[in-house]
Amino acid sequence: DGKPLAVVEAKKSTVDANIGKEQAKQYCSNIQKQFGGEIPFCFYTNGHDIFFWDLDNYPPKKVYGFPTRDDLERYTYIRQKRKSLSGEFINTKIAGRDYQIGAIRAVLEAVEKRKRRFLLVMATGTGKTRTCIALVDALMRTGWAERVLFLVDRIALRDQTLDAFKEHLPNEPRWPKQGEKEIVKDRRIYVSTYPTMLNVIRSEEKSLSPHFFDLIVVDESHRSIYNTYQEVLNYFNTITLGLTATPTDVIDHNTFNLFEVEDGVPTYAYSYDEAVNHIPPYLCNFQVMKIKTRFQ
């Protein structure tokens, strides 16, 4: 609409990019006073390090590239159109158990407080994927997320997750469809293994901007996200949700650090014991059987 969308303050490559931080902020404030409307998005760089500052919303964050014009238009649209999450309706047909609703509410509250990373710890069999789908549904309906990436560590899990999204959010276009290899940019739900997404961001043509997704969900985050795969999370400028079934006292403290929660205190936890002891029980307790084989 004839108004500046963003400011880039560029310093020499021999100085620290942070030297331009306050200068960039002042430019943004002065432009807003001059033109009215939204404050422009703020960038400062020395040609090597690039920092993105969504003033009035999030603190500065190092990013791995500038947004495209489409990215900036989407960011602007989300900033203008997103609704309050505190009283948002949760689709209980997708996830209607009390602890599932509690988990979704906990994440929605954290999102509204402008937190960027969250960790859900839920026992196997208690419906982590369904909980996540109902959360994605709420974030999409309220305008907080347009594109979501769901990361898994096996192709079988990718196919299961795609089927679950197809069942519960049938109208949201998904990637990949049967036989699709190349990434397509017109979908809303993306489900990928870590190696696939790593190849996409390492490819020479860099077919996805670092600002392409609004939310990344990391399945089995305690196990998969270390070593090279953390590169995927570092590359994309998004809010990030970790899912794990590992009990809180077993998760490595690095996982809590990675998702920016207090050590031993995830965003929400629902344990195996709670599921077994619920009346009626949500899970059956296990039985131990000792069997001796004839093999050495």
GROMACS .gro file of C-alpha atoms in nm:
model
  296
    1ASP     CA    1   0.000   0.000   0.000
    2GLY     CA    2   0.287   0.238  -0.072
    3LYS     CA    3   0.432   0.203   0.279
    4PRO     CA    4   0.776   0.063   0.370
    5LEU     CA    5   0.759  -0.301   0.480
    6ALA     CA    6   1.103  -0.337   0.634
    7VAL     CA    7   1.428  -0.161   0.723
    8VAL     CA    8   1.776  -0.307   0.672
    9GLU     CA    9   2.065  -0.139   0.855
   10ALA     CA   10   2.387  -0.268   0.694
   11LYS     CA   11   2.724  -0.226   0.862
   12LYS     CA   12   3.071  -0.304   0.726
   13SER     CA   13   3.168  -0.670   0.738
   14THR     CA   14   3.455  -0.586   0.973
   15VAL     CA   15   3.225  -0.467   1.256
   16ASP     CA   16   2.969  -0.644   1.476
   17ALA     CA   17   2.620  -0.640   1.324
   18ASN     CA   18   2.474  -0.550   1.667
   19ILE     CA   19   2.627  -0.202   1.636
   20GLY     CA   20   2.338  -0.121   1.397
   21LYS     CA   21   2.064  -0.252   1.629
   22GLU     CA   22   1.945   0.074   1.791
   23GLN     CA   23   1.992   0.267   1.467
   24ALA     CA   24   1.764   0.023   1.282
   25LYS     CA   25   1.503   0.048   1.559
   26GLN     CA   26   1.506   0.429   1.538
   27TYR     CA   27   1.454   0.417   1.160
   28CYS     CA   28   1.153   0.187   1.210
   29SER     CA   29   1.001   0.415   1.476
   30ASN     CA   30   1.051   0.727   1.263
   31ILE     CA   31   0.901   0.560   0.954
   32GLN     CA   32   0.597   0.455   1.158
   33LYS     CA   33   0.553   0.815   1.281
   34GLN     CA   34   0.582   0.945   0.925
   35PHE     CA   35   0.356   0.690   0.749
   36GLY     CA   36   0.134   0.562   1.031
   37GLY     CA   37   0.010   0.202   1.043
   38GLU     CA   38   0.227  -0.096   1.135
   39ILE     CA   39   0.589  -0.056   1.245
   40PRO     CA   40   0.820  -0.194   0.970
   41PHE     CA   41   1.006  -0.522   1.021
   42CYS     CA   42   1.361  -0.458   1.135
   43PHE     CA   43   1.687  -0.612   1.010
   44TYR     CA   44   2.048  -0.534   1.091
   45THR     CA   45   2.348  -0.705   0.937
   46ASN     CA   46   2.721  -0.690   0.862
   47GLY     CA   47   2.687  -0.908   0.551
   48HIS     CA   48   2.772  -1.224   0.748
   49ASP     CA   49   2.526  -1.219   1.040
   50ILE     CA   50   2.165  -1.113   0.983
   51PHE     CA   51   1.931  -1.030   1.273
   52PHE     CA   52   1.553  -1.006   1.238
   53TRP     CA   53   1.356  -0.800   1.489
   54ASP     CA   54   0.976  -0.811   1.490
   55LEU     CA   55   0.944  -0.499   1.705
   56ASP     CA   56   0.664  -0.502   1.967
   57ASN     CA   57   0.638  -0.881   1.929
   58TYR     CA   58   0.962  -1.079   1.958
   59PRO     CA   59   1.323  -1.003   2.057
   60PRO     CA   60   1.590  -0.997   1.783
   61LYS     CA   61   1.686  -1.336   1.638
   62LYS     CA   62   1.972  -1.439   1.415
   63VAL     CA   63   1.836  -1.564   1.081
   64TYR     CA   64   1.991  -1.739   0.783
   65GLY     CA   65   1.864  -1.515   0.507
   66PHE     CA   66   1.630  -1.229   0.426
   67PRO     CA   67   1.260  -1.298   0.375
   68THR     CA   68   1.113  -1.290   0.026
   69ARG     CA   69   0.848  -1.032  -0.056
   70ASP     CA   70   0.587  -1.309  -0.017
   71ASP     CA   71   0.726  -1.387   0.331
   72LEU     CA   72   0.701  -1.022   0.437
   73GLU     CA   73   0.346  -0.992   0.304
   74ARG     CA   74   0.252  -1.308   0.498
   75TYR     CA   75   0.418  -1.178   0.815
   76THR     CA   76   0.227  -0.850   0.775
   77TYR     CA   77  -0.102  -1.034   0.719
   78ILE     CA   78  -0.048  -1.255   1.025
   79ARG     CA   79   0.047  -0.956   1.242
   80GLN     CA   80  -0.270  -0.770   1.138
   81LYS     CA   81  -0.521  -1.057   1.132
   82ARG     CA   82  -0.428  -1.291   1.419
   83LYS     CA   83  -0.690  -1.318   1.692
   84SER     CA   84  -0.665  -1.372   2.067
   85LEU     CA   85  -0.590  -1.733   2.163
   86SER     CA   86  -0.704  -1.724   2.527
   87GLY     CA   87  -1.068  -1.812   2.462
   88GLU     CA   88  -1.020  -1.993   2.133
   89PHE     CA   89  -1.243  -2.294   2.065
   90ILE     CA   90  -1.059  -2.629   2.052
   91ASN     CA   91  -1.201  -2.897   1.822
   92THR     CA   92  -1.272  -3.175   2.074
   93LYS     CA   93  -1.361  -3.415   1.793
   94ILE     CA   94  -0.989  -3.419   1.713
   95ALA     CA   95  -0.856  -3.409   2.071
   96GLY     CA   96  -1.123  -3.408   2.343
   97ARG     CA   97  -0.962  -3.567   2.648
   98ASP     CA   98  -0.902  -3.336   2.943
   99TYR     CA   99  -0.521  -3.365   2.932
  100GLN     CA  100  -0.515  -3.308   2.554
  101ILE     CA  101  -0.715  -2.987   2.597
  102GLY     CA  102  -0.483  -2.890   2.886
  103ALA     CA  103  -0.176  -2.942   2.665
  104ILE     CA  104  -0.322  -2.732   2.381
  105ARG     CA  105  -0.425  -2.451   2.619
  106ALA     CA  106  -0.074  -2.448   2.775
  107VAL     CA  107   0.087  -2.403   2.432
  108LEU     CA  108  -0.169  -2.141   2.318
  109GLU     CA  109  -0.104  -1.938   2.635
  110ALA     CA  110   0.273  -1.957   2.575
  111VAL     CA  111   0.227  -1.850   2.209
  112GLU     CA  112   0.019  -1.551   2.320
  113LYS     CA  113   0.296  -1.454   2.565
  114ARG     CA  114   0.529  -1.441   2.261
  115LYS     CA  115   0.731  -1.746   2.359
  116ARG     CA  116   0.893  -1.917   2.060
  117ARG     CA  117   0.957  -2.274   2.180
  118PHE     CA  118   0.746  -2.528   2.367
  119LEU     CA  119   0.783  -2.889   2.482
  120LEU     CA  120   0.501  -3.142   2.533
  121VAL     CA  121   0.583  -3.462   2.723
  122MET     CA  122   0.303  -3.719   2.677
  123ALA     CA  123   0.312  -4.095   2.727
  124THR     CA  124   0.298  -4.322   2.422
  125GLY     CA  125  -0.064  -4.401   2.337
  126THR     CA  126  -0.211  -4.082   2.484
  127GLY     CA  127  -0.254  -3.916   2.141
  128LYS     CA  128   0.036  -3.676   2.087
  129THR     CA  129  -0.033  -3.652   1.713
  130ARG     CA  130  -0.405  -3.581   1.760
  131THR     CA  131  -0.324  -3.320   2.025
  132CYS     CA  132  -0.083  -3.156   1.784
  133ILE     CA  133  -0.335  -3.158   1.496
  134ALA     CA  134  -0.599  -2.989   1.715
  135LEU     CA  135  -0.336  -2.730   1.813
  136VAL     CA  136  -0.245  -2.666   1.447
  137ASP     CA  137  -0.617  -2.629   1.371
  138ALA     CA  138  -0.655  -2.364   1.645
  139LEU     CA  139  -0.344  -2.171   1.532
  140MET     CA  140  -0.459  -2.173   1.169
  141ARG     CA  141  -0.813  -2.061   1.249
  142THR     CA  142  -0.688  -1.772   1.462
  143GLY     CA  143  -0.440  -1.660   1.195
  144TRP     CA  144  -0.120  -1.735   1.390
  145ALA     CA  145   0.008  -1.995   1.143
  146GLU     CA  146  -0.040  -2.046   0.771
  147ARG     CA  147   0.228  -2.307   0.701
  148VAL     CA  148   0.330  -2.589   0.934
  149LEU     CA  149   0.620  -2.835   0.911
  150PHE     CA  150   0.593  -3.165   1.100
  151LEU     CA  151   0.933  -3.337   1.134
  152VAL     CA  152   0.964  -3.713   1.194
  153ASP     CA  153   1.257  -3.951   1.186
  154ARG     CA  154   1.115  -4.237   0.975
  155ILE     CA  155   0.919  -4.263   0.650
  156ALA     CA  156   0.661  -4.489   0.818
  157LEU     CA  157   0.591  -4.214   1.074
  158ARG     CA  158   0.568  -3.957   0.795
  159ASP     CA  159   0.297  -4.163   0.623
  160GLN     CA  160   0.107  -4.217   0.951
  161THR     CA  161   0.116  -3.844   1.024
  162LEU     CA  162  -0.002  -3.753   0.673
  163ASP     CA  163  -0.293  -3.997   0.715
  164ALA     CA  164  -0.382  -3.842   1.053
  165PHE     CA  165  -0.386  -3.488   0.904
  166LYS     CA  166  -0.593  -3.617   0.611
  167GLU     CA  167  -0.847  -3.766   0.854
  168HIS     CA  168  -0.878  -3.471   1.094
  169LEU     CA  169  -0.801  -3.167   0.871
  170PRO     CA  170  -0.910  -3.297   0.529
  171ASN     CA  171  -0.941  -2.948   0.372
  172GLU     CA  172  -0.582  -2.840   0.443
  173PRO     CA  173  -0.352  -2.921   0.146
  174ARG     CA  174  -0.064  -3.151   0.243
  175TRP     CA  175   0.286  -3.225   0.113
  176PRO     CA  176   0.399  -3.470  -0.009
  177LYS     CA  177   0.123  -3.632  -0.210
  178GLN     CA  178   0.180  -3.980  -0.351
  179GLY     CA  179   0.493  -3.985  -0.564
  180GLU     CA  180   0.596  -3.620  -0.502
  181LYS     CA  181   0.968  -3.576  -0.454
  182GLU     CA  182   1.031  -3.205  -0.512
  183ILE     CA  183   0.907  -2.956  -0.255
  184VAL     CA  184   0.595  -2.762  -0.361
  185LYS     CA  185   0.519  -2.420  -0.214
  186ASP     CA  186   0.139  -2.407  -0.232
  187ARG     CA  187   0.054  -2.640   0.061
  188ARG     CA  188  -0.033  -2.565   0.424
  189ILE     CA  189   0.078  -2.886   0.600
  190TYR     CA  190   0.426  -3.028   0.529
  191VAL     CA  191   0.537  -3.362   0.679
  192SER     CA  192   0.900  -3.457   0.628
  193THR     CA  193   1.178  -3.674   0.764
  194TYR     CA  194   1.482  -3.489   0.899
  195PRO     CA  195   1.716  -3.602   0.614
  196THR     CA  196   1.468  -3.485   0.347
  197MET     CA  197   1.437  -3.136   0.499
  198LEU     CA  198   1.813  -3.120   0.556
  199ASN     CA  199   1.867  -3.187   0.184
  200VAL     CA  200   1.618  -2.911   0.097
  201ILE     CA  201   1.792  -2.644   0.306
  202ARG     CA  202   2.142  -2.757   0.200
  203SER     CA  203   2.060  -2.762  -0.171
  204GLU     CA  204   2.235  -2.499  -0.381
  205GLU     CA  205   1.914  -2.336  -0.502
  206LYS     CA  206   1.788  -2.303  -0.139
  207SER     CA  207   1.434  -2.362  -0.261
  208LEU     CA  208   1.280  -2.270   0.077
  209SER     CA  209   1.329  -1.931   0.241
  210PRO     CA  210   1.425  -1.942   0.613
  211HIS     CA  211   1.092  -1.764   0.673
  212PHE     CA  212   0.874  -2.015   0.485
  213PHE     CA  213   0.711  -2.187   0.788
  214ASP     CA  214   0.521  -2.036   1.081
  215LEU     CA  215   0.534  -2.344   1.307
  216ILE     CA  216   0.760  -2.651   1.321
  217VAL     CA  217   0.660  -2.960   1.519
  218VAL     CA  218   0.949  -3.188   1.615
  219ASP     CA  219   0.834  -3.545   1.686
  220GLU     CA  220   1.036  -3.754   1.935
  221SER     CA  221   1.240  -3.442   1.995
  222HIS     CA  222   1.460  -3.591   2.269
  223ARG     CA  223   1.611  -3.836   2.021
  224SER     CA  224   1.613  -3.682   1.679
  225ILE     CA  225   1.711  -3.324   1.712
  226TYR     CA  226   2.077  -3.345   1.806
  227ASN     CA  227   2.382  -3.359   1.580
  228THR     CA  228   2.315  -3.244   1.225
  229TYR     CA  229   1.936  -3.228   1.248
  230GLN     CA  230   1.943  -2.929   1.480
  231GLU     CA  231   2.054  -2.741   1.167
  232VAL     CA  232   1.694  -2.760   1.040
  233LEU     CA  233   1.562  -2.581   1.350
  234ASN     CA  234   1.836  -2.321   1.335
  235TYR     CA  235   1.767  -2.250   0.968
  236PHE     CA  236   1.396  -2.171   0.995
  237ASN     CA  237   1.267  -1.862   1.176
  238THR     CA  238   0.955  -2.010   1.339
  239ILE     CA  239   0.785  -2.098   1.662
  240THR     CA  240   0.876  -2.460   1.746
  241LEU     CA  241   0.694  -2.735   1.935
  242GLY     CA  242   0.878  -3.046   2.060
  243LEU     CA  243   0.686  -3.370   2.124
  244THR     CA  244   0.824  -3.661   2.324
  245ALA     CA  245   0.697  -3.965   2.517
  246THR     CA  246   1.010  -3.991   2.730
  247PRO     CA  247   0.941  -3.923   3.102
  248THR     CA  248   1.058  -3.582   3.223
  249ASP     CA  249   1.317  -3.731   3.459
  250VAL     CA  250   1.478  -3.922   3.169
  251ILE     CA  251   1.502  -3.644   2.908
  252ASP     CA  252   1.846  -3.494   2.872
  253HIS     CA  253   1.857  -3.140   3.012
  254ASN     CA  254   1.979  -3.022   2.669
  255THR     CA  255   1.628  -3.094   2.539
  256PHE     CA  256   1.479  -2.857   2.797
  257ASN     CA  257   1.739  -2.594   2.699
  258LEU     CA  258   1.669  -2.641   2.330
  259PHE     CA  259   1.297  -2.575   2.378
  260GLU     CA  260   1.366  -2.286   2.616
  261VAL     CA  261   1.179  -2.434   2.913
  262GLU     CA  262   1.296  -2.470   3.272
  263ASP     CA  263   1.501  -2.783   3.339
  264GLY     CA  264   1.257  -3.064   3.419
  265VAL     CA  265   0.951  -2.841   3.359
  266PRO     CA  266   0.808  -2.880   3.005
  267THR     CA  267   0.525  -2.664   2.873
  268TYR     CA  268   0.291  -2.953   2.961
  269ALA     CA  269   0.337  -3.311   3.079
  270TYR     CA  270   0.104  -3.612   3.101
  271SER     CA  271   0.273  -3.923   3.236
  272TYR     CA  272   0.222  -4.293   3.181
  273ASP     CA  273   0.119  -4.337   3.547
  274GLU     CA  274  -0.148  -4.065   3.517
  275ALA     CA  275  -0.291  -4.237   3.207
  276VAL     CA  276  -0.298  -4.580   3.378
  277ASN     CA  277  -0.446  -4.450   3.706
  278HIS     CA  278  -0.717  -4.235   3.546
  279ILE     CA  279  -1.072  -4.358   3.612
  280PRO     CA  280  -1.154  -4.510   3.370
  281PRO     CA  281  -0.792  -4.576   3.261
  282TYR     CA  282  -0.669  -4.429   2.933
  283LEU     CA  283  -0.390  -4.688   2.911
  284CYS     CA  284  -0.357  -5.047   3.035
  285ASN     CA  285  -0.064  -5.121   3.260
  286PHE     CA  286   0.207  -5.345   3.116
  287GLN     CA  287   0.287  -5.696   3.230
  288VAL     CA  288   0.638  -5.837   3.244
  289MET     CA  289   0.689  -6.185   3.098
  290LYS     CA  290   1.016  -6.373   3.136
  291ILE     CA  291   1.080  -6.623   2.859
  292LYS     CA  292   1.389  -6.838   2.825
  293THR     CA  293   1.488  -6.928   2.468
  294ARG     CA  294   1.707  -7.212   2.354
  295PHE     CA  295   1.942  -6.973   2.181
  296GLN     CA  296   2.266  -6.886   2.354
   0.00000   0.00000   0.00000
